[in-house]
XYZ file of C-alpha atoms in Angstrom:
541
model
C -36.123 -3.846 111.005
C -35.172 -4.831 107.454
C -36.757 -1.918 105.602
C -37.565 1.737 106.097
C -35.301 4.788 106.509
C -33.518 3.461 109.605
C -32.371 0.369 107.752
C -31.769 1.958 104.381
C -30.055 5.143 105.559
C -28.182 3.983 108.653
C -28.004 0.223 109.316
C -27.346 -1.020 105.771
C -24.564 1.543 104.953
C -22.907 0.653 108.273
C -22.980 -3.080 107.530
C -21.728 -2.493 103.977
C -18.811 -0.427 105.284
C -17.918 -3.134 107.821
C -18.006 -5.820 105.130
C -15.701 -3.684 103.013
C -13.195 -3.678 105.880
C -13.222 -7.485 106.348
C -16.260 -8.228 108.475
C -18.588 -11.118 107.673
C -22.306 -10.271 107.694
C -24.890 -12.709 109.023
C -28.544 -11.791 108.694
C -30.333 -12.058 112.013
C -33.655 -13.839 112.560
C -35.982 -13.181 115.506
C -37.771 -16.512 115.037
C -34.945 -19.022 114.521
C -31.786 -18.946 116.709
C -30.057 -21.520 114.524
C -29.637 -18.882 111.822
C -27.327 -16.994 114.184
C -25.416 -20.167 115.173
C -27.221 -20.592 118.511
C -29.395 -23.300 119.964
C -31.392 -20.806 122.031
C -32.108 -17.084 122.107
C -30.766 -17.153 125.680
C -27.251 -17.690 124.302
C -25.028 -14.644 123.615
C -21.854 -16.433 122.468
C -21.568 -17.824 118.959
C -20.156 -21.109 120.151
C -19.191 -22.543 116.776
C -17.079 -19.496 115.950
C -15.608 -19.549 119.467
C -14.826 -23.265 119.561
C -13.286 -23.162 116.094
C -11.098 -20.210 117.131
C -9.945 -21.962 120.326
C -8.791 -24.958 118.311
C -7.222 -22.836 115.572
C -5.313 -20.394 117.754
C -3.979 -22.743 120.419
C -1.250 -24.884 118.878
C 1.461 -27.220 120.110
C 4.175 -27.974 117.576
C 1.970 -26.385 114.954
C -1.027 -28.598 115.694
C -4.253 -27.954 117.679
C -4.100 -29.490 121.168
C -7.439 -28.513 122.749
C -9.849 -31.429 122.725
C -13.618 -31.085 123.263
C -13.338 -31.210 127.039
C -10.690 -28.470 127.189
C -12.561 -26.327 124.678
C -15.636 -26.656 126.925
C -13.514 -25.527 129.909
C -12.462 -22.399 128.063
C -15.983 -21.537 126.876
C -17.331 -22.076 130.401
C -14.845 -19.500 131.774
C -16.721 -16.809 129.778
C -20.180 -18.159 130.611
C -19.800 -18.865 134.333
C -18.535 -15.989 136.433
C -18.921 -15.949 140.219
C -19.405 -12.176 140.449
C -23.001 -10.899 140.485
C -22.859 -7.259 139.283
C -22.500 -6.548 135.587
C -19.475 -4.260 135.964
C -17.572 -6.807 138.045
C -18.541 -9.602 135.668
C -17.330 -7.522 132.722
C -14.014 -6.908 134.469
C -13.443 -10.624 135.042
C -14.636 -11.693 131.606
C -12.586 -8.969 129.865
C -9.467 -10.062 131.772
C -9.975 -13.679 130.734
C -10.697 -12.715 127.151
C -7.514 -10.648 126.901
C -5.105 -12.825 128.888
C -6.638 -16.235 128.203
C -7.870 -18.778 130.740
C -6.260 -21.873 132.322
C -7.319 -25.294 131.108
C -6.074 -28.802 131.961
C -2.657 -29.596 130.622
C -1.480 -32.660 128.693
C 0.392 -35.642 130.017
C 4.057 -35.404 129.063
C 3.905 -31.651 128.295
C 5.247 -29.195 130.878
C 4.828 -31.873 133.545
C 1.094 -31.899 132.988
C 0.650 -28.354 134.296
C -2.367 -26.232 133.352
C -1.940 -24.279 130.134
C -3.427 -20.978 128.971
C -6.011 -21.133 126.206
C -6.360 -17.936 124.159
C -9.626 -16.710 122.664
C -8.354 -14.021 120.283
C -5.174 -13.519 118.272
C -4.343 -9.972 119.376
C -1.181 -9.561 117.318
C -2.480 -10.830 113.957
C -6.093 -9.650 113.553
C -6.596 -11.500 110.262
C -6.410 -14.801 112.188
C -9.744 -13.990 113.858
C -13.326 -14.160 112.598
C -15.060 -10.767 112.624
C -18.821 -11.190 112.309
C -21.631 -8.589 112.351
C -25.178 -9.741 112.948
C -28.168 -7.398 112.502
C -31.367 -7.729 114.575
C -29.667 -9.962 117.127
C -32.418 -11.236 119.414
C -31.562 -12.089 123.031
C -34.354 -13.174 125.368
C -34.685 -11.349 128.659
C -34.308 -13.402 131.854
C -37.408 -14.826 133.458
C -38.652 -17.164 130.778
C -41.315 -14.888 129.321
C -41.381 -15.955 125.694
C -42.134 -12.588 124.116
C -39.776 -10.436 126.191
C -36.487 -9.920 124.407
C -34.017 -7.275 123.361
C -33.004 -6.947 119.734
C -30.067 -4.548 119.097
C -29.784 -3.410 115.506
C -26.192 -4.672 115.213
C -23.862 -6.774 117.355
C -20.174 -7.184 116.453
C -18.452 -10.441 117.400
C -14.791 -11.418 117.379
C -14.411 -15.207 117.308
C -17.984 -15.496 118.533
C -17.528 -13.124 121.497
C -19.806 -10.018 121.463
C -17.641 -6.908 121.780
C -19.772 -4.107 120.336
C -23.500 -3.310 120.451
C -24.841 -0.699 118.003
C -28.235 1.012 117.986
C -29.333 2.841 114.835
C -31.984 5.513 114.471
C -33.377 7.218 111.396
C -31.949 10.698 110.769
C -35.516 12.021 110.648
C -36.227 10.830 114.220
C -36.535 13.555 116.829
C -33.364 13.463 118.998
C -32.124 10.197 117.450
C -28.892 9.900 119.462
C -30.669 10.463 122.773
C -33.187 7.729 121.889
C -30.447 5.327 120.787
C -28.448 5.910 123.973
C -31.548 5.327 126.076
C -32.185 2.070 124.291
C -28.573 0.903 124.789
C -28.872 1.705 128.489
C -32.113 -0.305 128.635
C -30.492 -3.318 126.953
C -27.750 -3.335 129.620
C -30.121 -2.571 132.526
C -28.268 0.670 133.216
C -31.217 3.047 133.534
C -31.029 3.888 137.238
C -34.377 5.641 137.138
C -36.243 2.443 136.112
C -37.126 0.175 139.027
C -38.099 -2.944 137.037
C -35.499 -5.275 135.632
C -35.074 -4.907 131.881
C -32.778 -5.897 129.046
C -30.246 -8.704 129.224
C -26.984 -8.066 131.029
C -25.407 -11.278 129.660
C -25.052 -9.611 126.267
C -22.694 -7.090 127.952
C -20.528 -9.531 129.955
C -17.728 -9.190 127.392
C -18.810 -5.883 125.847
C -16.122 -3.287 125.117
C -17.938 -0.545 123.181
C -21.442 0.691 122.471
C -22.400 2.947 119.538
C -25.441 5.199 118.994
C -25.802 6.400 115.414
C -28.119 8.170 113.000
C -25.540 8.273 110.150
C -25.056 12.035 110.217
C -24.162 11.790 113.909
C -22.577 8.812 115.622
C -21.316 8.550 119.170
C -19.296 5.969 121.041
C -19.213 4.999 124.727
C -19.269 2.011 127.059
C -22.226 0.340 128.739
C -21.529 2.451 131.899
C -21.437 5.769 130.004
C -23.938 8.461 130.834
C -25.506 10.115 127.786
C -23.241 13.184 128.078
C -20.119 10.960 127.854
C -20.953 9.444 124.444
C -18.573 11.186 122.060
C -17.965 11.326 118.328
C -14.952 9.599 116.812
C -13.763 12.235 114.374
C -10.734 10.644 112.756
C -9.948 7.462 110.867
C -6.222 7.441 111.769
C -3.910 5.717 111.226
C -5.771 5.227 107.926
C -6.117 8.585 106.179
C -9.613 10.102 105.867
C -8.973 10.606 102.131
C -8.238 6.897 101.732
C -11.451 5.936 103.511
C -13.476 8.402 101.431
C -11.995 6.995 98.221
C -12.854 3.440 99.241
C -16.442 4.508 99.886
C -16.623 6.568 96.694
C -17.330 9.797 98.552
C -15.910 13.304 98.882
C -16.801 13.784 102.550
C -17.438 11.300 105.345
C -20.382 11.323 107.735
C -19.901 11.001 111.487
C -20.879 7.330 111.264
C -18.445 6.570 108.469
C -15.568 8.137 110.419
C -16.440 6.190 113.591
C -16.732 2.877 111.752
C -13.436 3.360 109.900
C -11.628 4.734 112.945
C -12.831 2.498 115.766
C -14.434 -0.608 114.199
C -11.859 -1.562 111.608
C -10.776 -5.085 112.670
C -7.198 -4.096 113.537
C -8.361 -0.984 115.431
C -11.070 -2.778 117.403
C -8.792 -5.493 118.773
C -6.241 -2.799 119.661
C -8.889 -0.758 121.519
C -10.204 -3.837 123.360
C -6.709 -4.923 124.434
C -5.056 -1.624 125.306
C -7.545 1.258 125.382
C -10.460 0.223 127.612
C -10.086 0.207 131.376
C -11.982 0.528 134.646
C -11.570 3.482 136.974
C -13.189 5.292 139.870
C -14.922 8.574 139.085
C -16.845 10.435 141.773
C -17.114 7.266 143.882
C -18.441 5.241 140.979
C -16.569 2.595 139.014
C -16.954 3.039 135.270
C -15.610 1.452 132.130
C -13.628 3.930 129.993
C -13.148 3.892 126.245
C -10.563 6.070 124.483
C -11.181 9.296 122.629
C -10.084 9.418 119.029
C -7.168 11.790 119.724
C -5.811 9.452 122.433
C -5.948 6.448 120.112
C -4.338 8.424 117.278
C -1.554 9.870 119.470
C -0.629 6.577 121.127
C -0.534 4.698 117.812
C 1.750 7.377 116.320
C 3.966 7.415 119.415
C 4.406 3.645 119.176
C 5.262 3.906 115.490
C 7.860 6.579 116.198
C 9.357 4.579 119.076
C 9.855 1.602 116.754
C 11.026 3.429 113.622
C 12.682 6.666 114.769
C 16.470 7.147 114.652
C 18.438 6.907 117.870
C 21.155 9.321 118.990
C 23.793 6.646 118.368
C 23.300 6.603 114.614
C 25.018 9.952 114.028
C 22.262 12.268 115.224
C 22.595 14.987 117.845
C 19.305 14.073 119.427
C 17.134 10.952 119.627
C 14.282 11.173 117.110
C 12.036 8.483 118.575
C 10.115 10.922 120.770
C 8.287 14.210 120.369
C 5.439 16.323 121.731
C 1.826 15.327 122.347
C 0.050 18.651 122.392
C -3.418 17.913 123.792
C -5.354 20.748 125.412
C -6.243 20.712 129.094
C -8.996 18.225 130.005
C -8.376 15.998 126.959
C -7.135 13.036 129.017
C -3.341 13.308 128.742
C -2.744 11.128 131.815
C -4.928 8.390 130.398
C -3.033 8.666 127.111
C 0.126 7.868 129.073
C -1.587 4.818 130.582
C -2.690 3.603 127.132
C 0.838 4.111 125.788
C 2.400 2.122 128.631
C -0.097 -0.725 128.264
C 0.551 -0.913 124.522
C 4.319 -0.861 125.015
C 4.173 -3.708 127.514
C 2.506 -6.027 124.998
C 4.998 -5.256 122.215
C 8.075 -7.547 122.216
C 10.291 -4.749 120.865
C 9.182 -2.168 123.450
C 8.391 -4.369 126.457
C 11.961 -4.180 127.949
C 11.884 -0.370 128.202
C 12.358 1.350 131.564
C 9.618 3.983 131.671
C 10.072 7.108 133.774
C 7.149 9.473 134.334
C 8.338 12.958 135.299
C 6.164 15.722 136.698
C 6.893 19.202 138.063
C 4.336 19.402 140.831
C 3.380 17.169 143.739
C -0.337 17.220 142.932
C 0.367 16.126 139.337
C 2.597 13.316 140.595
C -0.226 12.025 142.800
C -2.797 12.349 140.045
C -0.644 10.552 137.454
C 0.364 7.911 139.998
C -3.270 7.096 140.720
C -4.093 6.994 137.022
C -1.093 4.847 136.150
C -2.259 2.123 138.560
C -4.594 1.306 135.667
C -1.586 -0.099 133.781
C -1.694 -3.024 136.264
C 2.066 -2.707 136.572
C 4.002 -2.359 139.789
C 4.825 1.323 140.333
C 8.100 2.634 141.692
C 7.339 6.030 143.166
C 10.599 7.614 144.290
C 10.538 8.510 148.020
C 13.211 9.059 150.700
C 14.504 5.862 152.330
C 15.678 5.172 155.885
C 19.123 3.648 156.311
C 20.088 3.232 159.951
C 20.231 6.724 161.457
C 20.379 8.382 158.021
C 17.571 9.357 155.678
C 18.613 8.854 152.076
C 17.185 11.741 149.988
C 14.743 10.700 147.283
C 17.122 12.156 144.679
C 19.696 9.539 145.632
C 17.029 6.811 145.573
C 16.119 7.990 142.059
C 19.742 7.731 140.936
C 19.929 4.147 142.162
C 16.704 3.315 140.343
C 17.857 4.838 137.046
C 21.231 3.074 137.187
C 19.555 -0.279 137.443
C 19.026 -2.081 134.152
C 15.735 -3.761 133.329
C 12.179 -2.545 132.895
C 10.618 -0.404 135.602
C 7.788 2.061 135.822
C 9.237 4.956 137.815
C 7.556 8.134 139.033
C 9.682 11.146 140.039
C 9.523 14.902 140.098
C 11.726 17.060 137.882
C 13.247 18.672 140.997
C 15.049 15.380 141.704
C 17.264 16.270 138.738
C 18.100 19.712 140.087
C 21.728 20.773 140.398
C 23.056 23.078 143.146
C 23.146 26.067 140.788
C 19.452 25.698 140.014
C 18.185 26.883 143.381
C 16.854 30.021 141.812
C 14.477 27.905 139.704
C 13.007 25.949 142.620
C 9.641 27.657 142.500
C 7.780 24.479 141.644
C 9.516 22.331 144.244
C 8.011 23.691 147.419
C 9.443 23.627 150.930
C 11.487 20.607 151.852
C 11.989 19.359 148.242
C 15.104 17.273 147.810
C 17.883 18.870 145.795
C 20.635 16.964 144.044
C 23.879 18.188 145.536
C 26.339 18.589 142.696
C 29.464 20.771 142.953
C 29.304 21.965 139.374
C 25.488 22.010 139.152
C 25.280 19.076 136.727
C 23.782 15.637 137.144
C 26.035 12.561 136.825
C 25.795 10.067 133.999
C 23.529 7.255 135.251
C 22.461 5.056 132.350
C 23.430 4.998 128.665
C 20.767 2.501 127.615
C 18.608 3.320 124.585
C 15.716 1.367 126.122
C 14.590 4.154 128.425
C 11.482 6.250 127.799
C 10.910 9.464 129.731
C 7.299 10.691 129.729
C 7.129 14.326 130.795
C 3.880 15.891 131.967
C 3.411 19.659 131.459
C 6.453 19.585 129.176
C 6.373 23.320 128.477
C 7.297 24.143 132.064
C 10.644 23.454 133.770
C 12.011 21.319 130.947
C 12.965 24.472 129.078
C 15.469 25.194 131.891
C 18.769 23.655 132.944
C 16.753 20.942 134.623
C 16.372 19.419 131.178
C 20.130 19.485 130.635
C 20.615 17.539 133.877
C 18.131 14.911 132.743
C 19.904 14.621 129.416
C 23.251 14.239 131.171
C 21.875 11.480 133.364
C 20.202 9.562 130.508
C 21.919 10.649 127.289
C 20.309 8.027 125.029
C 16.760 8.033 126.390
C 13.600 8.786 124.431
C 11.697 11.871 125.482
C 7.967 12.295 124.937
C 6.481 15.493 126.288
C 2.755 15.953 127.032
C 1.445 19.524 127.153
C -1.582 21.626 126.503
C 0.504 24.814 126.361
C 3.609 24.469 124.142
C 4.797 28.002 124.852
C 8.194 29.375 123.988
C 9.841 31.055 126.965
C 12.131 33.997 126.386
C 15.792 33.121 126.511
C 15.111 29.384 126.739
C 14.836 26.572 124.247
C 11.427 26.097 122.605
C 9.649 22.926 123.742
C 9.945 21.313 120.294
C 13.720 21.864 120.242
C 13.980 19.695 123.341
C 11.483 16.929 122.637
C 11.351 16.864 118.860
C 8.540 17.255 116.361
C 4.849 16.997 117.270
C 3.462 13.484 117.615
C -0.103 14.683 117.780
C -2.044 17.914 118.200
C -5.489 18.396 119.699
C -6.357 22.047 120.240
C -8.750 23.775 122.593
C -10.945 24.694 119.624
C -11.242 21.021 118.666
C -12.031 20.152 122.272
C -14.780 22.787 122.330
C -16.255 21.395 119.081
C -16.213 17.896 120.600
C -18.037 19.100 123.694
C -15.154 18.133 125.996
C -14.297 21.765 126.892
C -16.741 24.609 127.526
C -15.965 27.589 125.292
C -14.517 30.658 127.005
C -16.532 33.741 126.111
C -15.319 37.317 126.631
C -17.480 40.408 126.433
C -15.558 43.646 126.205
C -16.897 46.701 128.028
C -15.747 50.345 127.972
C -16.532 53.184 130.375
C -16.885 56.811 129.314
C -14.398 58.926 131.279
C -12.655 62.277 131.027
C -9.938 64.277 132.768
C -10.872 67.685 134.100
C -8.352 70.246 133.034
C -6.882 67.936 130.437
C -5.189 70.761 128.598
C -2.706 71.301 131.426
C -1.943 67.573 131.392
C -1.169 67.774 127.697
C 1.326 70.575 128.354
C 3.080 68.444 130.981
C 3.516 65.603 128.485
């Protein structure tokens, strides 16, 4: 559609906003594939953009080294995948897109070994080509000439389709529901439809899908059910006022916030690299995209880790950490995963030892399962057998923390407990290991500044002497606390005095407005009652 309210009120403003952020607009054509840089409507990759990017980004001694044959090898790795189901194909293709793919090496270079060809420059977004094409026709499989899908907008990075957008006129009845249904049809994800439909190839490398009617816009993945499409309500780290000024507006629509917050070139490559993942939910594998508060909090945490002052520059406490106050059910454990993934791709933060501390066994198990999504080897602290002796897990933890080098360690706060803390063992449960220390303190284990401690439910036992033991063991570590209840306990340090200032806040009211949390309603009731002979009772008082 190139006219009418859908185009004028939704599609065109979206394209104009993208162009203002650095995207290149190419007008689609449903009759001529050459106008969208393809030889056939069966193609989904823009091969000229992709081949140019492969040559430009892969350099040896400052010069391109991929010849036509090696470029063809790289392109084929995205076009030919042995898996048969869309979700599995997307996992493989996404992995190759992010990490690169092996191609034949060169004689005289690294003994002729295979080399990795990279598709996207993840660290310098401006080195990539960001292209948006409207009315992007893709023929459906089967060879029927007039059967095709035609999403309103498809967003490409170096010729690879990452985002599919469906627009609906604001005057349409239930526009978001209709847009979501259409997106599901394109990806053949409507379980209730028996016949094959759409074109799954368009979604082999897909990272995000968007349904929008300008006043309301929602983001999900191609596996998302309609209820899981959510608004993106912030433009951080770019200020909303700055976005509004650039658009010449006082207030931003839902679409304008989503485009500025999630589809800005720098933000989109960050989301694709660090914030989308695959996980099991109710026996079903799904692709997960971040919520806006997770993206915002992780970006700010990374900024503080890299710019905050350490304890060794004359400060009493390390100022690289803080509190992430996100209400229950807002995905705090996934936020930890996103943070770890982002740290591991940053040269400055990659060497950090990361310790995830919980106060309850069920939380340790939950976080441990979630953290497998980081694709990093986990070190969950457990007792160890040595001959006839069982080494308590607290001692195993001490050995792990003393060791230099990056690790991802899971442990419970009780492993830091001193002998005098037995009265606070309520969370530990029967049989929990206790650190045996004559004076009730924990020994100094590691003075490195490259240690990050992530604390779940930070408002709980970290306001006790358990926190002091952790500080004694790791005096120069960074502390980031995650909590949905930053309460201040009587006679104990407030949570913010321990961890530092807030990194991000996402309240239960915001969660209710976003539809992530059901509102809690209370109806007060009173009962008429009286006391017989109340006068005598008054005299007693």
